[in-house]
Amino acid sequence: MVGVTVRTALVTGANRGIGEQIARGLAKHGLHVLVGSRERSSGDNIAASINDQGGSAETVALDVSDRSSIASVASTHPEIDVLVNNAGMLDEGRLLDLSEDTLAMTTAVNGLGPLFLIRAMSPGMAKRGYGRIVNVSSGWGALNNLGPGAYGVTKAYLNAITIKAASELPNSVKVNAMCPGWVRTRMGGPSASRSPEEGADTGVWLATLPDTGPTGGFFRDRQAISWMDG
Ligand code: NDP
């Protein structure tokens, strides 16, 4: 159709949980969705289901802890308009007792991977004059409420990346962080208070903000929350 721009969104860890629901929500908004999945077959199931329901999706093999995997996606898909850094991992215990391997992996998945993706995708967004970056963080990344193990400090790092990237990018590229609440996923467990659809709502909203929308903020339930207290 002449005059209609179809935006492309990459959602990391979109093969299940909150990421899957953000991917489905963005497809309903008419975006072409790249279903980021480190295991291709589970991503293919979600992409096929989105396509069956009239949306537009394809799988992108992406392990966010692997810099060559990020570089590969950046080279095959240079025109990503919306980046949702959703993939995450939760570890347990004391930060000071974690194995070095666990510490390195949690930092890579929750912090460095999102930063490398932002660095890879945002120059194109800035050049084209449109970009939306959503960092799926957590209330456990707020400084007065840090979560267990390396999880809390890596989500605080993701929050800091959000503030810094927003300040370095033009207003046409909006960078925001969000907390989905406590959500019934593999990470959140069966007792959590929210459905994955409810957890995804703020992410879909931030990924489709109008040009007048905020940047450099932290949100839950579409409302600004505090970097200190969550
Ligand atoms: P899940 O455990 O259900 O899903 C995690 C997703 O991240 C999976 O798709 C998983 O892929 C993916 N992932 C993990 N490591 C990598 C990697 N190295 N490369 C690519 N993908 C990876 O968690 P949720 O859906 O609950 O969590 C989504 C986000 O929401 C996370 O960032 C989490 O921290 C955040 N969050 C969740 C809360 C909750 O209550 N559930 C609360 C606050 C924040 P795979 O299937 O291959 O393992």
mmCIF file of C-alpha atoms and ligand atoms in Angstrom:
data_model
loop_
_atom_site.group_PDB
_atom_site.id
_atom_site.type_symbol
_atom_site.label_atom_id
_atom_site.label_comp_id
_atom_site.label_asym_id
_atom_site.label_seq_id
_atom_site.Cartn_x
_atom_site.Cartn_y
_atom_site.Cartn_z
ATOM 1 C CA MET A 1 0.000 0.000 0.000
ATOM 2 C CA VAL A 2 1.443 3.397 -0.963
ATOM 3 C CA GLY A 3 2.296 5.694 1.931
ATOM 4 C CA VAL A 4 2.160 3.118 4.716
ATOM 5 C CA THR A 5 5.431 2.396 6.472
ATOM 6 C CA VAL A 6 5.682 -1.064 7.978
ATOM 7 C CA ARG A 7 8.050 -0.841 10.918
ATOM 8 C CA THR A 8 10.268 -3.765 11.867
ATOM 9 C CA ALA A 9 10.668 -4.801 15.496
ATOM 10 C CA LEU A 10 13.225 -7.151 17.006
ATOM 11 C CA VAL A 11 12.172 -8.720 20.306
ATOM 12 C CA THR A 12 14.870 -10.712 22.097
ATOM 13 C CA GLY A 13 13.833 -13.854 23.944
ATOM 14 C CA ALA A 14 10.507 -13.802 22.082
ATOM 15 C CA ASN A 15 10.121 -17.587 22.001
ATOM 16 C CA ARG A 16 8.249 -17.667 25.327
ATOM 17 C CA GLY A 17 7.080 -15.646 28.317
ATOM 18 C CA ILE A 18 6.758 -11.876 28.250
ATOM 19 C CA GLY A 19 8.820 -11.564 25.060
ATOM 20 C CA GLU A 20 6.402 -13.794 23.174
ATOM 21 C CA GLN A 21 3.495 -11.598 24.251
ATOM 22 C CA ILE A 22 5.321 -8.385 23.306
ATOM 23 C CA ALA A 23 5.998 -9.927 19.877
ATOM 24 C CA ARG A 24 2.318 -10.866 19.485
ATOM 25 C CA GLY A 25 1.234 -7.404 20.637
ATOM 26 C CA LEU A 26 3.528 -5.627 18.171
ATOM 27 C CA ALA A 27 2.289 -7.832 15.320
ATOM 28 C CA LYS A 28 -1.267 -6.775 16.195
ATOM 29 C CA HIS A 29 -0.067 -3.164 15.864
ATOM 30 C CA GLY A 30 0.977 -3.987 12.280
ATOM 31 C CA LEU A 31 4.717 -4.248 12.787
ATOM 32 C CA HIS A 32 6.829 -6.891 11.090
ATOM 33 C CA VAL A 33 8.251 -8.838 14.024
ATOM 34 C CA LEU A 34 11.629 -10.519 14.239
ATOM 35 C CA VAL A 35 11.167 -13.229 16.843
ATOM 36 C CA GLY A 36 14.558 -13.357 18.534
ATOM 37 C CA SER A 37 15.272 -16.841 19.831
ATOM 38 C CA ARG A 38 18.512 -18.566 20.698
ATOM 39 C CA GLU A 39 16.913 -21.874 19.750
ATOM 40 C CA ARG A 40 15.430 -21.479 16.271
ATOM 41 C CA SER A 41 12.658 -24.086 16.496
ATOM 42 C CA SER A 42 10.854 -22.495 19.450
ATOM 43 C CA GLY A 43 11.046 -19.120 17.721
ATOM 44 C CA ASP A 44 9.649 -20.683 14.545
ATOM 45 C CA ASN A 45 6.585 -21.887 16.456
ATOM 46 C CA ILE A 46 5.808 -18.353 17.638
ATOM 47 C CA ALA A 47 6.499 -16.766 14.241
ATOM 48 C CA ALA A 48 4.250 -19.339 12.522
ATOM 49 C CA SER A 49 1.471 -18.709 15.022
ATOM 50 C CA ILE A 50 1.715 -14.913 14.490
ATOM 51 C CA ASN A 51 1.615 -15.389 10.722
ATOM 52 C CA ASP A 52 -1.366 -17.768 11.010
ATOM 53 C CA GLN A 53 -3.237 -15.074 12.906
ATOM 54 C CA GLY A 54 -2.670 -12.530 10.137
ATOM 55 C CA GLY A 55 0.466 -10.889 11.470
ATOM 56 C CA SER A 56 3.914 -10.751 9.934
ATOM 57 C CA ALA A 57 6.832 -12.449 11.660
ATOM 58 C CA GLU A 58 10.035 -14.359 11.088
ATOM 59 C CA THR A 59 12.518 -15.996 13.413
ATOM 60 C CA VAL A 60 15.940 -14.546 14.011
ATOM 61 C CA ALA A 61 18.473 -16.801 15.714
ATOM 62 C CA LEU A 62 19.946 -14.630 18.445
ATOM 63 C CA ASP A 63 21.890 -15.426 21.580
ATOM 64 C CA VAL A 64 22.295 -12.064 23.286
ATOM 65 C CA SER A 65 25.329 -13.274 25.244
ATOM 66 C CA ASP A 66 27.182 -13.917 21.971
ATOM 67 C CA ARG A 67 28.657 -10.873 20.252
ATOM 68 C CA SER A 68 29.025 -12.671 16.918
ATOM 69 C CA SER A 69 25.317 -13.583 17.052
ATOM 70 C CA ILE A 70 24.443 -9.902 17.600
ATOM 71 C CA ALA A 71 26.752 -8.847 14.759
ATOM 72 C CA SER A 72 25.158 -11.404 12.478
ATOM 73 C CA VAL A 73 21.621 -10.086 13.136
ATOM 74 C CA ALA A 74 22.819 -6.512 12.669
ATOM 75 C CA SER A 75 24.265 -7.379 9.271
ATOM 76 C CA THR A 76 21.275 -9.390 8.017
ATOM 77 C CA HIS A 77 18.661 -6.961 9.414
ATOM 78 C CA PRO A 78 20.126 -3.435 9.229
ATOM 79 C CA GLU A 79 16.739 -1.671 9.261
ATOM 80 C CA ILE A 80 15.312 -2.404 12.681
ATOM 81 C CA ASP A 81 13.015 0.407 13.887
ATOM 82 C CA VAL A 82 12.051 -1.062 17.249
ATOM 83 C CA LEU A 83 14.334 -2.999 19.584
ATOM 84 C CA VAL A 84 12.898 -4.721 22.638
ATOM 85 C CA ASN A 85 15.648 -6.005 24.926
ATOM 86 C CA ASN A 86 13.518 -8.583 26.716
ATOM 87 C CA ALA A 87 15.766 -11.646 27.105
ATOM 88 C CA GLY A 88 16.880 -12.027 30.678
ATOM 89 C CA MET A 89 18.057 -14.473 33.276
ATOM 90 C CA LEU A 90 17.588 -14.634 37.020
ATOM 91 C CA ASP A 91 20.189 -16.054 39.346
ATOM 92 C CA GLU A 92 19.907 -16.627 43.072
ATOM 93 C CA GLY A 93 22.002 -16.161 46.176
ATOM 94 C CA ARG A 94 24.573 -13.588 47.195
ATOM 95 C CA LEU A 95 26.313 -11.468 44.579
ATOM 96 C CA LEU A 96 29.607 -12.028 46.374
ATOM 97 C CA ASP A 97 29.249 -15.826 46.308
ATOM 98 C CA LEU A 98 28.274 -16.344 42.659
ATOM 99 C CA SER A 99 30.630 -18.291 40.437
ATOM 100 C CA GLU A 100 32.559 -16.142 37.983
ATOM 101 C CA ASP A 101 30.873 -17.965 35.089
ATOM 102 C CA THR A 102 27.395 -17.163 36.409
ATOM 103 C CA LEU A 103 28.371 -13.564 37.063
ATOM 104 C CA ALA A 104 29.741 -13.192 33.539
ATOM 105 C CA MET A 105 26.697 -14.831 31.941
ATOM 106 C CA THR A 106 24.095 -12.801 33.855
ATOM 107 C CA THR A 107 25.996 -9.619 33.038
ATOM 108 C CA ALA A 108 26.180 -10.589 29.370
ATOM 109 C CA VAL A 109 22.474 -11.467 29.040
ATOM 110 C CA ASN A 110 20.932 -8.717 31.182
ATOM 111 C CA GLY A 111 23.387 -5.896 30.550
ATOM 112 C CA LEU A 112 26.068 -6.116 27.909
ATOM 113 C CA GLY A 113 23.918 -7.897 25.306
ATOM 114 C CA PRO A 114 21.253 -5.162 25.401
ATOM 115 C CA LEU A 115 23.986 -2.499 25.207
ATOM 116 C CA PHE A 116 25.663 -4.157 22.219
ATOM 117 C CA LEU A 117 22.267 -4.420 20.487
ATOM 118 C CA ILE A 118 21.554 -0.735 21.139
ATOM 119 C CA ARG A 119 24.984 0.175 19.770
ATOM 120 C CA ALA A 120 24.355 -1.954 16.682
ATOM 121 C CA MET A 121 20.793 -0.788 15.939
ATOM 122 C CA SER A 122 20.559 2.822 17.125
ATOM 123 C CA PRO A 123 22.806 4.504 14.508
ATOM 124 C CA GLY A 124 20.425 3.335 11.762
ATOM 125 C CA MET A 125 17.426 4.474 13.791
ATOM 126 C CA ALA A 126 18.969 7.915 14.282
ATOM 127 C CA LYS A 127 19.838 8.183 10.591
ATOM 128 C CA ARG A 128 16.305 7.226 9.528
ATOM 129 C CA GLY A 129 14.773 9.569 12.143
ATOM 130 C CA TYR A 130 12.758 6.938 13.994
ATOM 131 C CA GLY A 131 13.528 4.439 16.713
ATOM 132 C CA ARG A 132 11.974 2.904 19.806
ATOM 133 C CA ILE A 133 14.137 0.966 22.266
ATOM 134 C CA VAL A 134 12.543 -0.820 25.211
ATOM 135 C CA ASN A 135 14.684 -2.336 27.942
ATOM 136 C CA VAL A 136 12.732 -4.897 29.937
ATOM 137 C CA SER A 137 14.137 -4.260 33.379
ATOM 138 C CA SER A 138 12.647 -4.936 36.800
ATOM 139 C CA GLY A 139 11.660 -3.214 40.023
ATOM 140 C CA TRP A 140 14.538 -5.323 41.360
ATOM 141 C CA GLY A 141 16.864 -3.052 39.337
ATOM 142 C CA ALA A 142 15.890 -0.011 41.433
ATOM 143 C CA LEU A 143 18.786 0.941 43.693
ATOM 144 C CA ASN A 144 16.854 0.742 46.966
ATOM 145 C CA ASN A 145 15.294 -2.595 46.000
ATOM 146 C CA LEU A 146 18.023 -4.608 44.239
ATOM 147 C CA GLY A 147 17.120 -8.220 43.449
ATOM 148 C CA PRO A 148 19.144 -11.338 44.279
ATOM 149 C CA GLY A 149 22.507 -12.482 42.953
ATOM 150 C CA ALA A 150 23.722 -10.554 39.924
ATOM 151 C CA TYR A 151 20.140 -10.013 38.734
ATOM 152 C CA GLY A 152 19.585 -6.779 40.647
ATOM 153 C CA VAL A 153 22.886 -5.156 39.758
ATOM 154 C CA THR A 154 22.615 -6.118 36.091
ATOM 155 C CA LYS A 155 19.083 -4.676 35.901
ATOM 156 C CA ALA A 156 20.426 -1.500 37.573
ATOM 157 C CA TYR A 157 23.113 -1.498 34.872
ATOM 158 C CA LEU A 158 20.372 -1.840 32.241
ATOM 159 C CA ASN A 159 18.573 1.102 33.843
ATOM 160 C CA ALA A 160 21.757 3.179 33.710
ATOM 161 C CA ILE A 161 22.244 2.188 30.054
ATOM 162 C CA THR A 162 18.697 3.414 29.395
ATOM 163 C CA ILE A 163 19.392 6.849 30.867
ATOM 164 C CA LYS A 164 22.754 7.207 29.121
ATOM 165 C CA ALA A 165 21.598 5.965 25.708
ATOM 166 C CA ALA A 166 18.546 8.252 25.793
ATOM 167 C CA SER A 167 20.824 11.214 26.529
ATOM 168 C CA GLU A 168 23.162 10.349 23.642
ATOM 169 C CA LEU A 169 20.479 9.700 21.014
ATOM 170 C CA PRO A 170 18.199 12.202 19.270
ATOM 171 C CA ASN A 171 14.635 12.531 20.593
ATOM 172 C CA SER A 172 13.409 10.647 17.513
ATOM 173 C CA VAL A 173 14.979 7.512 19.032
ATOM 174 C CA LYS A 174 13.222 6.887 22.335
ATOM 175 C CA VAL A 175 14.886 4.690 24.930
ATOM 176 C CA ASN A 176 12.892 3.592 27.956
ATOM 177 C CA ALA A 177 13.038 0.908 30.625
ATOM 178 C CA MET A 178 10.105 -0.934 32.143
ATOM 179 C CA CYS A 179 9.122 -3.324 34.891
ATOM 180 C CA PRO A 180 6.469 -5.845 33.817
ATOM 181 C CA GLY A 181 5.350 -6.575 37.387
ATOM 182 C CA TRP A 182 5.398 -10.122 38.768
ATOM 183 C CA VAL A 183 4.440 -12.325 35.835
ATOM 184 C CA ARG A 184 3.522 -16.015 35.462
ATOM 185 C CA THR A 185 6.403 -17.204 33.280
ATOM 186 C CA ARG A 186 9.211 -19.699 33.786
ATOM 187 C CA MET A 187 11.096 -16.917 35.559
ATOM 188 C CA GLY A 188 8.170 -15.547 37.580
ATOM 189 C CA GLY A 189 6.677 -18.933 38.497
ATOM 190 C CA PRO A 190 3.047 -20.083 38.660
ATOM 191 C CA SER A 191 2.098 -18.023 41.743
ATOM 192 C CA ALA A 192 2.821 -14.650 40.110
ATOM 193 C CA SER A 193 -0.020 -12.149 40.034
ATOM 194 C CA ARG A 194 0.043 -11.211 36.343
ATOM 195 C CA SER A 195 -0.500 -13.000 33.049
ATOM 196 C CA PRO A 196 2.225 -12.720 30.390
ATOM 197 C CA GLU A 197 -0.176 -10.536 28.352
ATOM 198 C CA GLU A 198 -0.507 -8.112 31.283
ATOM 199 C CA GLY A 199 3.274 -8.132 31.739
ATOM 200 C CA ALA A 200 3.758 -7.297 28.061
ATOM 201 C CA ASP A 201 1.343 -4.349 27.909
ATOM 202 C CA THR A 202 3.759 -1.593 28.952
ATOM 203 C CA GLY A 203 6.414 -2.977 26.584
ATOM 204 C CA VAL A 204 4.060 -2.818 23.613
ATOM 205 C CA TRP A 205 3.052 0.699 24.614
ATOM 206 C CA LEU A 206 6.675 1.908 24.867
ATOM 207 C CA ALA A 207 7.588 0.193 21.584
ATOM 208 C CA THR A 208 4.836 2.089 19.760
ATOM 209 C CA LEU A 209 5.121 5.497 21.446
ATOM 210 C CA PRO A 210 4.120 8.526 19.363
ATOM 211 C CA ASP A 211 6.770 11.127 18.522
ATOM 212 C CA THR A 212 5.602 13.150 21.532
ATOM 213 C CA GLY A 213 6.228 10.229 23.897
ATOM 214 C CA PRO A 214 8.785 10.129 26.694
ATOM 215 C CA THR A 215 12.406 9.011 26.511
ATOM 216 C CA GLY A 216 14.881 8.102 29.241
ATOM 217 C CA GLY A 217 12.196 6.924 31.671
ATOM 218 C CA PHE A 218 11.281 3.877 33.771
ATOM 219 C CA PHE A 219 7.681 2.627 33.608
ATOM 220 C CA ARG A 220 5.265 0.101 35.072
ATOM 221 C CA ASP A 221 1.611 -0.064 34.019
ATOM 222 C CA ARG A 222 2.330 2.793 31.582
ATOM 223 C CA GLN A 223 3.172 5.072 34.553
ATOM 224 C CA ALA A 224 6.597 6.534 35.373
ATOM 225 C CA ILE A 225 8.300 4.896 38.349
ATOM 226 C CA SER A 226 11.361 5.802 40.376
ATOM 227 C CA TRP A 227 14.880 4.647 39.457
ATOM 228 C CA MET A 228 15.578 4.486 43.185
ATOM 229 C CA ASP A 229 12.507 2.666 44.508
ATOM 230 C CA GLY A 230 10.929 1.005 41.466
HETATM 231 P P1 NDP B 1 11.344 -16.371 30.946
HETATM 232 O O1 NDP B 1 12.320 -17.090 31.791
HETATM 233 O O2 NDP B 1 9.996 -16.950 30.762
HETATM 234 O O3 NDP B 1 11.950 -16.084 29.512
HETATM 235 C C1 NDP B 1 13.261 -15.607 29.388
HETATM 236 C C2 NDP B 1 13.539 -15.429 27.914
HETATM 237 O O4 NDP B 1 14.872 -14.946 27.775
HETATM 238 C C3 NDP B 1 13.450 -16.744 27.139
HETATM 239 O O5 NDP B 1 12.923 -16.502 25.868
HETATM 240 C C4 NDP B 1 14.906 -17.159 27.069
HETATM 241 O O6 NDP B 1 15.218 -18.006 25.975
HETATM 242 C C5 NDP B 1 15.530 -15.787 26.853
HETATM 243 N N1 NDP B 1 16.969 -15.820 27.042
HETATM 244 C C6 NDP B 1 17.676 -16.136 28.150
HETATM 245 N N2 NDP B 1 18.989 -16.092 27.893
HETATM 246 C C7 NDP B 1 19.116 -15.748 26.577
HETATM 247 C C8 NDP B 1 20.201 -15.536 25.706
HETATM 248 N N3 NDP B 1 21.472 -15.694 26.114
HETATM 249 N N4 NDP B 1 19.957 -15.163 24.432
HETATM 250 C C9 NDP B 1 18.698 -15.019 24.001
HETATM 251 N N5 NDP B 1 17.617 -15.221 24.763
HETATM 252 C C10 NDP B 1 17.834 -15.576 26.039
HETATM 253 O O7 NDP B 1 11.259 -14.923 31.585
HETATM 254 P P2 NDP B 1 10.184 -13.756 31.489
HETATM 255 O O8 NDP B 1 9.417 -13.835 30.233
HETATM 256 O O9 NDP B 1 9.480 -13.700 32.775
HETATM 257 O O10 NDP B 1 11.181 -12.504 31.481
HETATM 258 C C11 NDP B 1 11.308 -11.622 30.388
HETATM 259 C C12 NDP B 1 11.964 -10.367 30.914
HETATM 260 O O11 NDP B 1 11.142 -9.792 31.945
HETATM 261 C C13 NDP B 1 13.335 -10.629 31.562
HETATM 262 O O12 NDP B 1 14.247 -9.620 31.184
HETATM 263 C C14 NDP B 1 13.037 -10.541 33.054
HETATM 264 O O13 NDP B 1 14.161 -10.166 33.805
HETATM 265 C C15 NDP B 1 11.926 -9.509 33.073
HETATM 266 N N6 NDP B 1 11.108 -9.558 34.294
HETATM 267 C C16 NDP B 1 10.292 -10.642 34.541
HETATM 268 C C17 NDP B 1 9.528 -10.676 35.701
HETATM 269 C C18 NDP B 1 8.601 -11.808 36.000
HETATM 270 O O14 NDP B 1 7.926 -11.765 37.064
HETATM 271 N N7 NDP B 1 8.457 -12.819 35.149
HETATM 272 C C19 NDP B 1 9.592 -9.584 36.687
HETATM 273 C C20 NDP B 1 10.463 -8.499 36.319
HETATM 274 C C21 NDP B 1 11.184 -8.509 35.159
HETATM 275 P P3 NDP B 1 15.286 -19.625 26.111
HETATM 276 O O15 NDP B 1 13.887 -20.120 25.921
HETATM 277 O O16 NDP B 1 16.237 -20.021 25.019
HETATM 278 O O17 NDP B 1 15.823 -19.923 27.484
#
